[in-house]
Coordinates of C-alpha atoms and ligand atoms in Angstrom, one line a residue:
M1 CA 18.6 19.4 -10.2
D2 CA 20.3 22.0 -7.9
I3 CA 20.6 19.0 -5.3
L4 CA 22.7 16.9 -8.0
N5 CA 25.2 19.9 -8.4
K6 CA 26.2 19.6 -4.8
V7 CA 26.5 16.0 -4.6
N8 CA 30.1 14.8 -4.5
F9 CA 29.5 11.6 -6.7
T10 CA 33.1 10.3 -6.3
A11 CA 32.9 10.4 -2.5
L12 CA 29.1 8.7 -2.7
Q13 CA 30.6 6.0 -4.9
N14 CA 33.4 5.5 -2.5
A15 CA 31.0 5.6 0.5
L16 CA 28.6 3.1 -1.0
D17 CA 31.6 0.8 -1.7
H18 CA 32.8 0.9 1.9
V19 CA 29.0 0.1 2.8
A20 CA 29.0 -2.9 0.7
L21 CA 32.4 -4.0 2.1
V22 CA 31.0 -3.9 5.8
M23 CA 27.5 -5.4 5.0
G24 CA 27.6 -7.1 1.6
E25 CA 26.6 -5.9 -1.5
A26 CA 23.3 -7.7 -1.3
N27 CA 22.0 -5.5 1.4
L28 CA 22.5 -2.2 -0.8
S29 CA 20.5 -1.3 -3.9
R30 CA 22.3 1.4 -5.8
H31 CA 21.6 3.0 -9.0
D32 CA 24.0 3.4 -12.2
H33 CA 27.0 5.4 -10.1
G34 CA 24.4 7.0 -8.2
H35 CA 23.3 9.6 -10.9
F36 CA 19.9 7.8 -11.7
S37 CA 17.6 6.4 -9.4
D38 CA 14.5 4.1 -10.1
F39 CA 12.3 6.9 -9.4
H40 CA 10.3 6.7 -12.6
Q41 CA 9.6 3.0 -11.8
R42 CA 8.5 3.5 -8.1
R43 CA 5.1 4.7 -6.9
N44 CA 3.5 5.3 -3.8
V45 CA -0.2 4.9 -3.0
S46 CA -0.7 8.7 -2.5
Q47 CA 1.0 9.3 -6.0
F48 CA 3.4 11.9 -4.2
R49 CA 6.4 12.7 -6.7
C50 CA 9.0 9.9 -6.3
R51 CA 12.2 11.7 -5.2
N52 CA 15.6 10.6 -6.7
I53 CA 17.2 8.1 -4.4
F54 CA 20.7 7.3 -5.0
A55 CA 20.8 3.9 -3.0
I56 CA 18.9 2.1 -0.5
I57 CA 20.8 0.4 2.2
R58 CA 19.2 -2.4 4.5
P59 CA 21.5 -2.7 7.5
K60 CA 21.0 -5.9 9.8
T61 CA 22.5 -4.9 13.1
L62 CA 23.2 -1.9 15.2
D63 CA 26.9 -2.0 14.4
H64 CA 25.8 -1.8 10.7
V65 CA 24.1 1.2 11.4
Q66 CA 26.8 2.7 13.2
D67 CA 29.4 2.1 10.5
I68 CA 27.1 3.5 7.9
V69 CA 26.7 6.6 9.7
R70 CA 30.7 6.8 10.3
I71 CA 31.2 6.2 6.6
F72 CA 28.8 9.0 5.4
G73 CA 30.5 11.2 8.0
R74 CA 34.0 10.5 6.7
F75 CA 33.3 10.7 3.0
K76 CA 31.5 14.2 2.8
T77 CA 29.3 13.0 0.1
N78 CA 26.7 16.0 0.6
V79 CA 24.0 13.2 0.5
G80 CA 22.1 12.7 3.7
L81 CA 20.5 9.5 5.0
H82 CA 16.6 9.2 4.9
V83 CA 15.5 6.8 7.6
I84 CA 12.4 4.4 7.8
S85 CA 11.5 1.6 9.8
T86 CA 9.2 -0.4 7.5
G87 CA 8.2 2.7 5.4
R88 CA 4.7 2.1 5.3
N89 CA 3.6 5.6 6.2
W90 CA 0.7 5.3 3.7
G91 CA -1.0 8.5 2.8
L92 CA 2.0 10.8 4.0
G93 CA 4.3 9.6 1.6
S94 CA 4.9 6.1 2.5
A95 CA 8.7 5.3 2.2
E96 CA 9.6 8.5 0.2
P97 CA 12.1 11.2 1.3
T98 CA 10.9 14.8 1.4
T99 CA 14.0 15.9 -0.8
D100 CA 15.8 14.5 -3.9
G101 CA 19.2 13.2 -3.7
V102 CA 19.3 11.0 -0.6
V103 CA 20.3 7.6 0.3
T104 CA 17.6 5.5 2.0
L105 CA 18.4 3.8 5.4
D106 CA 15.6 1.0 5.6
L107 CA 15.7 -0.6 9.1
A108 CA 13.2 -3.2 8.5
N109 CA 15.7 -6.0 9.0
L110 CA 16.4 -4.8 12.4
S111 CA 13.6 -6.8 13.8
T112 CA 14.5 -8.2 17.0
V113 CA 12.4 -8.2 20.0
R114 CA 15.4 -7.7 22.3
D115 CA 13.4 -8.1 25.6
I116 CA 10.0 -8.3 27.2
D117 CA 8.8 -7.9 30.6
C118 CA 5.2 -8.1 31.4
A119 CA 5.6 -7.7 35.2
S120 CA 6.9 -4.3 34.5
G121 CA 5.2 -3.4 31.3
W122 CA 7.8 -2.9 28.8
A123 CA 9.3 -4.4 25.6
V124 CA 12.6 -3.4 24.0
I125 CA 12.1 -3.8 20.2
E126 CA 13.9 -2.7 17.1
P127 CA 12.3 -0.7 14.2
G128 CA 11.6 -3.6 12.1
V129 CA 9.4 -5.2 14.7
T130 CA 5.8 -4.9 13.4
Q131 CA 2.8 -4.6 15.5
A132 CA 1.4 -7.9 14.5
Q133 CA 4.7 -9.5 15.8
L134 CA 4.6 -7.8 19.2
A135 CA 0.9 -8.3 19.7
Q136 CA 1.5 -12.0 19.0
R137 CA 4.2 -12.2 21.4
L138 CA 1.7 -10.8 24.1
A139 CA -1.3 -12.9 23.3
G140 CA -2.3 -14.9 26.5
T141 CA -0.5 -12.3 28.9
D142 CA -1.8 -9.8 31.1
R143 CA -0.2 -6.9 29.0
M144 CA -1.2 -5.5 25.4
L145 CA 0.1 -3.4 23.0
N146 CA -1.5 -0.1 22.0
V147 CA -2.3 -1.1 18.3
T148 CA -3.3 1.4 15.5
A149 CA -5.9 0.6 12.8
S150 CA -3.3 0.4 10.2
S151 CA -1.8 -2.9 8.9
G152 CA -0.4 -5.2 11.4
H153 CA 2.7 -5.2 9.2
T154 CA 3.6 -1.6 10.1
S155 CA 6.4 -0.9 12.5
V156 CA 5.7 -0.1 16.2
V157 CA 8.8 2.2 16.5
G158 CA 8.4 4.1 13.1
N159 CA 4.7 4.8 14.1
A160 CA 5.4 6.1 17.5
L161 CA 8.5 8.3 15.9
D162 CA 6.0 9.9 13.6
R163 CA 3.7 10.5 16.7
G164 CA 1.1 8.1 15.4
V165 CA -2.2 7.4 17.1
G166 CA -3.1 4.0 18.3
L167 CA -6.7 2.8 19.8
R168 CA -5.8 3.4 23.3
R169 CA -3.7 6.6 23.1
Q170 CA -1.3 8.4 20.8
R171 CA 1.7 6.2 20.4
T172 CA 4.4 8.9 22.0
E173 CA 3.1 7.9 25.3
D174 CA 4.0 4.3 24.5
L175 CA 7.5 5.4 24.3
A176 CA 9.6 5.0 27.5
G177 CA 13.1 5.3 25.9
L178 CA 15.0 5.4 22.8
E179 CA 18.6 3.9 21.5
V180 CA 19.8 6.6 19.0
V181 CA 22.8 6.6 16.6
L182 CA 23.8 10.3 16.4
P183 CA 25.3 11.9 13.2
D184 CA 28.6 11.5 14.6
S185 CA 28.0 7.6 15.2
E186 CA 27.8 7.8 18.9
I187 CA 25.3 5.5 20.3
I188 CA 23.1 7.0 23.0
R189 CA 20.1 6.1 25.2
V190 CA 17.4 8.7 26.1
G191 CA 14.4 8.3 28.3
W192 CA 14.1 5.1 30.4
W193 CA 16.0 1.8 29.9
P194 CA 15.7 -1.3 31.9
D195 CA 18.7 -1.6 34.6
E196 CA 20.2 -5.1 34.5
K197 CA 21.3 -4.9 38.0
R198 CA 18.2 -2.9 39.5
R199 CA 14.6 -2.8 39.0
T200 CA 13.9 0.8 38.3
S201 CA 10.4 2.4 37.7
I202 CA 9.8 3.6 34.0
N203 CA 10.4 7.0 34.1
P204 CA 10.6 8.4 30.5
H205 CA 11.6 11.9 31.1
G206 CA 14.3 11.0 33.6
V207 CA 15.9 14.0 35.5
G208 CA 16.5 17.0 34.1
P209 CA 15.9 18.2 30.4
S210 CA 13.9 15.5 28.7
L211 CA 15.7 14.3 25.6
L212 CA 13.4 11.4 24.3
P213 CA 10.9 14.0 22.4
L214 CA 13.8 15.4 20.5
F215 CA 14.1 12.2 18.3
T216 CA 10.3 12.0 17.3
Q217 CA 9.5 13.7 14.0
S218 CA 13.3 14.6 13.9
N219 CA 16.3 14.2 11.6
L220 CA 18.7 14.4 14.7
G221 CA 19.3 10.9 15.2
I222 CA 18.7 7.3 13.8
V223 CA 16.5 5.3 16.2
T224 CA 17.8 1.7 16.5
A225 CA 15.7 0.5 19.4
A226 CA 12.9 1.7 21.6
V227 CA 11.5 0.6 25.2
I228 CA 7.8 0.3 24.4
R229 CA 5.4 0.7 27.4
L230 CA 2.9 -2.3 27.6
L231 CA -0.7 -1.7 28.8
H232 CA -2.5 -3.9 31.3
R233 CA -4.7 -6.1 29.5
P234 CA -8.4 -5.2 30.6
E235 CA -10.2 -8.1 32.0
K236 CA -13.4 -7.2 29.9
Q237 CA -14.3 -5.0 27.0
C238 CA -17.6 -3.8 25.5
V239 CA -17.6 -1.4 22.5
L240 CA -20.9 0.6 22.0
R241 CA -21.8 1.7 18.6
L242 CA -24.0 4.6 18.4
H243 CA -25.4 6.2 15.2
F244 CA -26.4 9.8 14.7
S245 CA -27.5 12.0 11.9
R246 CA -25.5 15.0 10.5
D247 CA -28.2 17.5 11.7
T248 CA -27.7 16.2 15.4
L249 CA -23.7 16.2 14.9
E250 CA -23.1 19.3 17.3
N251 CA -25.1 18.0 20.1
A252 CA -23.9 14.5 19.7
I253 CA -20.4 15.6 20.1
T254 CA -21.1 17.8 23.1
E255 CA -22.7 14.5 24.8
L256 CA -19.9 12.1 23.8
R257 CA -17.2 14.8 24.9
R258 CA -19.2 14.8 28.3
W259 CA -18.9 10.9 28.6
V260 CA -14.9 11.3 27.8
A261 CA -14.7 14.2 30.4
Q262 CA -16.5 12.3 33.2
D263 CA -14.1 9.1 32.7
L264 CA -16.8 6.9 30.8
V265 CA -14.8 6.0 28.0
S266 CA -11.6 3.9 27.9
G267 CA -9.1 4.8 24.9
V268 CA -9.6 6.9 22.1
L269 CA -13.3 7.5 21.3
K270 CA -13.9 7.1 17.4
I271 CA -16.5 8.7 15.3
Y272 CA -16.6 7.9 11.3
D273 CA -18.5 9.9 9.0
A274 CA -20.7 8.3 6.3
V275 CA -17.7 8.6 3.7
S276 CA -15.0 7.2 5.8
T277 CA -17.0 4.5 7.2
Q278 CA -17.6 3.3 3.4
S279 CA -14.0 3.9 2.5
Y280 CA -12.8 1.6 5.4
G281 CA -15.5 -1.1 4.9
G282 CA -18.1 -0.4 7.3
K283 CA -21.8 -0.4 6.7
P284 CA -22.7 3.1 5.0
G285 CA -25.0 5.3 6.8
Q286 CA -25.0 7.9 9.3
H287 CA -22.1 9.0 11.6
L288 CA -20.9 6.0 13.7
A289 CA -19.5 6.5 17.2
L290 CA -17.5 3.7 18.7
V291 CA -17.0 3.9 22.4
C292 CA -14.9 1.5 24.5
V293 CA -15.4 0.5 27.9
S294 CA -13.1 -1.9 29.5
G295 CA -11.7 -2.8 33.2
T296 CA -13.3 -5.4 35.7
S297 CA -16.4 -7.0 34.7
G298 CA -18.4 -5.1 37.2
R299 CA -17.1 -1.7 35.9
V300 CA -17.8 -2.6 32.3
S301 CA -21.4 -3.8 33.2
A302 CA -22.2 -0.6 35.2
I303 CA -20.4 1.9 32.9
T304 CA -21.9 0.3 29.8
Q305 CA -25.6 0.5 31.5
T306 CA -24.8 4.0 32.4
L307 CA -23.7 5.2 29.0
I308 CA -27.0 3.2 27.3
D309 CA -29.2 5.3 29.9
E310 CA -27.3 8.4 28.9
A311 CA -27.7 7.8 25.1
R312 CA -31.6 7.2 25.8
A313 CA -32.1 10.2 27.8
C314 CA -30.4 12.5 25.4
S315 CA -32.4 11.0 22.4
L316 CA -29.6 11.9 20.1
F317 CA -28.6 8.6 18.8
T318 CA -30.7 6.6 16.1
S319 CA -29.4 3.3 17.3
V320 CA -27.3 1.8 20.1
T321 CA -25.7 -1.7 20.1
R322 CA -23.0 -3.3 22.3
S323 CA -20.4 -5.7 21.1
D324 CA -20.9 -8.0 24.1
L325 CA -24.5 -8.8 23.0
E326 CA -24.3 -8.6 19.2
P327 CA -21.1 -9.4 17.5
A328 CA -20.0 -7.2 14.4
A329 CA -21.5 -8.3 11.2
S330 CA -19.3 -10.3 9.2
N331 CA -19.0 -7.7 6.3
D332 CA -18.5 -4.7 8.9
F333 CA -14.8 -4.4 9.0
V334 CA -14.6 -0.8 10.7
T335 CA -16.4 -2.4 13.7
Q336 CA -14.5 -5.7 13.6
V337 CA -11.1 -4.0 13.3
V338 CA -11.8 -1.3 16.0
E339 CA -13.2 -3.7 18.4
H340 CA -10.2 -6.2 18.2
A341 CA -7.7 -3.3 18.1
Y342 CA -9.2 -1.8 21.5
A343 CA -8.1 -5.2 22.7
G344 CA -4.6 -5.1 21.3
D345 CA -5.1 -7.3 18.5
P346 CA -4.5 -6.1 15.0
S347 CA -5.3 -9.4 13.4
K348 CA -8.4 -7.9 11.4
N349 CA -6.7 -4.8 10.5
E350 CA -5.6 -6.1 7.0
H351 CA -9.6 -6.2 6.0
M352 CA -9.7 -2.5 6.6
L353 CA -6.6 -1.8 4.7
R354 CA -8.1 -3.9 1.6
C355 CA -11.3 -2.0 1.7
A356 CA -9.2 1.4 1.9
V357 CA -6.6 0.8 -0.8
G358 CA -7.7 -2.6 -2.6
Q359 CA -4.6 -4.3 -1.8
D360 CA -2.7 -6.0 1.0
A361 CA 0.2 -4.5 2.9
D362 CA 2.9 -5.5 0.2
H363 CA 1.3 -4.3 -2.7
V364 CA -0.4 -1.2 -1.2
D365 CA 2.5 1.1 -2.8
T366 CA 2.8 -0.8 -6.1
D367 CA -0.8 -1.4 -7.0
G368 CA -3.1 0.3 -4.5
D369 CA -5.9 2.8 -5.0
G370 CA -5.3 6.5 -4.3
W371 CA -5.0 7.3 -0.6
I372 CA -4.0 10.4 1.0
F373 CA -4.2 11.5 4.7
F374 CA -4.6 15.1 6.1
L375 CA -4.3 15.2 9.8
P376 CA -5.4 18.2 11.7
L377 CA -6.0 18.7 15.5
V378 CA -9.3 20.2 16.3
P379 CA -10.8 21.3 19.8
F380 CA -13.3 18.5 20.8
N381 CA -16.3 20.4 20.7
G382 CA -19.4 20.2 18.4
R383 CA -18.9 23.6 16.9
A384 CA -15.2 23.0 16.0
V385 CA -15.9 19.6 14.6
S386 CA -19.0 20.8 12.7
R387 CA -16.7 23.7 11.5
A388 CA -14.1 21.2 10.2
L389 CA -16.9 19.2 8.3
E390 CA -18.0 22.4 6.7
L391 CA -14.4 23.1 5.3
I392 CA -14.4 19.3 4.0
K393 CA -17.7 20.3 2.2
Q394 CA -16.0 23.2 0.6
I395 CA -13.1 21.0 -0.5
H396 CA -15.7 18.9 -2.3
E397 CA -17.3 21.7 -4.0
K398 CA -14.0 23.1 -5.2
T399 CA -12.4 19.9 -6.3
G400 CA -15.3 17.4 -6.7
I401 CA -13.2 15.1 -4.2
R402 CA -15.4 14.0 -1.2
A403 CA -13.0 13.4 1.9
G404 CA -13.7 11.1 4.6
S405 CA -13.1 12.0 8.1
T406 CA -12.8 10.3 11.4
V407 CA -12.8 11.7 14.8
N408 CA -10.1 10.2 17.1
A409 CA -10.8 11.9 20.7
L410 CA -7.3 11.9 22.3
N411 CA -8.8 13.5 25.6
A412 CA -11.7 15.5 26.6
D413 CA -10.5 18.5 24.9
L414 CA -8.4 17.3 21.6
V415 CA -9.5 15.5 18.7
D416 CA -7.0 14.2 16.0
L417 CA -9.2 14.5 12.9
V418 CA -8.3 12.1 10.2
V419 CA -9.2 13.4 6.8
S420 CA -8.8 10.8 4.0
F421 CA -8.8 11.3 0.3
K422 CA -9.7 8.3 -1.8
F423 CA -9.3 8.3 -5.3
V424 CA -9.1 6.3 -8.6
P425 CA -5.2 7.0 -9.4
N426 CA -5.4 8.5 -13.1
P427 CA -3.7 11.8 -14.0
E428 CA -7.0 13.7 -13.6
N429 CA -8.2 12.3 -10.2
T430 CA -4.8 12.4 -8.9
A431 CA -4.3 16.3 -9.7
R432 CA -7.8 16.8 -8.1
A433 CA -6.8 14.7 -5.0
H434 CA -3.7 16.7 -4.7
L435 CA -5.3 20.1 -5.1
A436 CA -8.1 18.9 -2.6
L437 CA -4.8 18.4 -0.2
D438 CA -3.5 21.8 -1.0
I439 CA -6.8 23.7 -0.3
A440 CA -7.3 21.3 3.0
Y441 CA -3.7 22.9 4.3
K442 CA -5.1 26.4 3.4
L443 CA -8.5 26.1 4.9
F444 CA -7.8 24.2 8.0
V445 CA -4.7 26.2 9.0
D446 CA -6.6 29.4 8.4
A447 CA -9.2 28.1 10.9
G448 CA -6.8 27.2 13.5
F449 CA -6.7 23.6 12.8
I450 CA -3.3 22.5 12.7
P451 CA -1.9 19.4 11.4
Y452 CA 0.3 17.3 13.9
R453 CA 1.8 15.1 11.0
L454 CA 2.9 16.4 7.5
D455 CA 3.0 14.6 4.2
V456 CA 6.2 14.5 2.0
D457 CA 4.8 17.6 -0.3
H458 CA 4.1 19.7 2.6
A459 CA 7.0 19.9 4.6
H460 CA 7.6 23.6 3.4
W461 CA 4.4 24.4 5.7
M462 CA 6.5 23.6 8.8
E463 CA 7.5 27.1 9.4
K464 CA 3.9 28.3 9.1
L465 CA 2.7 26.0 11.6
V466 CA 5.0 26.4 14.6
P467 CA 3.3 28.7 17.2
D468 CA 6.7 30.5 17.6
P469 CA 9.7 30.9 15.2
S470 CA 12.2 30.9 18.0
A471 CA 11.4 27.2 18.6
H472 CA 12.1 26.3 15.0
N473 CA 15.3 28.5 15.3
L474 CA 16.6 26.3 18.1
V475 CA 15.8 23.1 16.4
R476 CA 18.1 24.4 13.4
R477 CA 20.8 25.3 16.0
I478 CA 20.9 21.7 17.3
K479 CA 20.9 20.2 14.3
Q480 CA 23.8 22.5 13.0
L481 CA 25.6 21.5 16.4
I482 CA 25.1 17.8 16.1
D483 CA 24.9 17.2 12.3
P484 CA 26.9 20.1 10.8
D485 CA 27.8 17.8 7.7
A486 CA 23.9 17.0 7.3
V487 CA 24.8 13.1 7.4
I488 CA 20.8 12.8 8.2
A489 CA 18.7 14.2 5.5
P490 CA 16.1 16.8 5.9
G491 CA 12.6 15.3 6.9
R492 CA 9.2 16.3 6.9
Y493 CA 9.3 18.3 10.0
A494 CA 12.9 19.4 10.3
Ligands
FAD1 C1 -6.2 2.2 6.2 C2 -5.2 2.7 6.9 C3 -5.2 2.8 8.4 C4 -4.3 3.5 9.1 N1 -4.4 3.7 10.4 C5 -3.5 4.3 11.1 C6 -3.6 4.6 12.5 O1 -4.9 4.1 13.0 N2 -2.7 5.5 13.2 C7 -1.8 5.9 12.6 O2 -1.0 6.5 13.3 N3 -1.5 5.8 11.3 C8 -2.3 5.0 10.5 N4 -2.1 4.8 9.0 C9 -0.8 5.5 8.6 C10 0.4 4.6 8.4 O3 0.0 3.5 7.7 C11 1.0 4.1 9.8 O4 1.2 5.6 10.6 C12 2.2 3.4 9.8 O5 2.3 2.9 11.0 C13 3.5 4.1 9.2 O6 4.4 3.4 8.7 P1 5.6 2.7 9.2 O7 5.0 2.0 10.5 O8 6.1 1.6 8.4 O9 6.6 3.8 9.7 P2 7.7 4.2 8.9 O10 6.9 4.7 7.4 O11 8.8 3.4 8.8 O12 8.2 5.6 9.6 C14 7.3 6.8 9.7 C15 8.4 8.0 9.8 O13 8.9 8.0 11.0 C16 10.5 8.4 10.8 N5 11.1 7.2 11.3 C17 10.9 5.8 10.9 N6 11.8 5.1 11.6 C18 12.8 6.1 12.1 C19 13.9 5.4 12.6 N7 14.3 4.4 13.1 N8 14.6 6.7 13.2 C20 14.3 7.9 13.0 N9 13.2 8.3 12.4 C21 12.3 7.2 11.9 C22 10.5 8.7 9.3 O14 10.3 10.3 9.1 C23 9.5 8.1 8.6 O15 9.0 8.6 7.5 C24 -3.2 4.2 8.4 C25 -3.0 3.9 7.0 C26 -4.1 3.2 6.5 C27 -3.7 3.3 4.9

């Protein structure tokens, strides 16, 4: 209740009245003079505690966003704005803020694709543009979007700002430029932006200190548009599916890493363990590695054959099949989703979502089964991955919750390990799943496997995770400098 004591409710009421004047009351949901929110009625798929939100504002234009920020700056409400794009951050808190006593700024209605240039490889999009919409716009062109395995109805900008991971690379690499409303309501553009008069080369870091990364996992500004880089669409693609057993895991990882290091693999190599294969709707069984090879037809033929020869020679894999000769089974959603997503097509993703949480995108939070993510970075080597799986086993022994794991190899040295806790949401199971998450933070961080994305209940871990406190202090100083009245609420990372 501390937070409520600090709130200036009269100022908040006035601020919301002004917002309603600017945008219309229909674009605003407010709760009984700001004192009570609908937190006892809301729900999120992870069953994190619902915070007390005073209002939700749904602007439709950049001008609206600027006006809202100006109004909150003027009225000194002591209530910060919590920004979401489509709010489908499932597993990490969905649309929930980290703290109580905020007003949510939902940017889903800023959903214009402002411009696309396939020749140069970029699109300027707003936060409400979903990966399905952008992928659709690019269908039939020689460019494609780096899509994730989440729903097609998730935001490209929101995921990239949280540093999400697509099938081709981490989404931060797709960001070329950002349009940001600062806490004093100034609109700035950082990184690279198309020049109307001249064709300039895409250079996200510009010249001098690079400001773009300052606005990812950040509460320093409100992103109202982004320049997203578009990948060249490969002429051909083949995905190899390789199975191996737990007792050969270390050697199999060593071999797969060698393939990545030697440039035989296109995009993010994925390895699903038996639990995660089943959770996401694949065929249960052994570990499943999915290895993409793409490029010209000649390259794909040659490298696919090379990999098949390597797989045979090492004798570590119990089966090897290729997508171009053997289509994915109609009930194997993991393989279907991944193969389409490597090709920039998220149209199958809803199947995987339904297998994971039992609901479609619009009902994941209201009715979905329990789902929590823990996302550590792990060195890409057999011993480290094996150690991570041992920690998952320990969590199972302590809590009875058997987590699934998916290796996403971001490069030959780094794995984004997606640990998923699936549970039937009832008070006992939910408590156990949350205990499992707490234990995961402790065990993985002690082992040096530091998460790169946090959930809403573990923002307080931030200070323990930065390699040097001086960096964290600098972020605090920058925040104080550009947002002295805390117009933007504290987030999961700052
Ligand atoms: C089955 C399943 C599969 C999944 N697969 C993947 C996957 O492959 N890769 C992956 O990364 N995730 C995955 N997810 C997790 C999640 O669904 C996605 O990351 C999703 O894209 C995040 O939701 P969103 O796009 O609506 O972003 P949002 O929830 O809108 O935004 C995420 C966060 O970014 C910040 N933010 C958003 N918009 C702004 C803005 N305009 N200005 C400033 N800050 C902002 C906020 O902190 C916000 O909490 C998966 C989830 C499930 C259930």
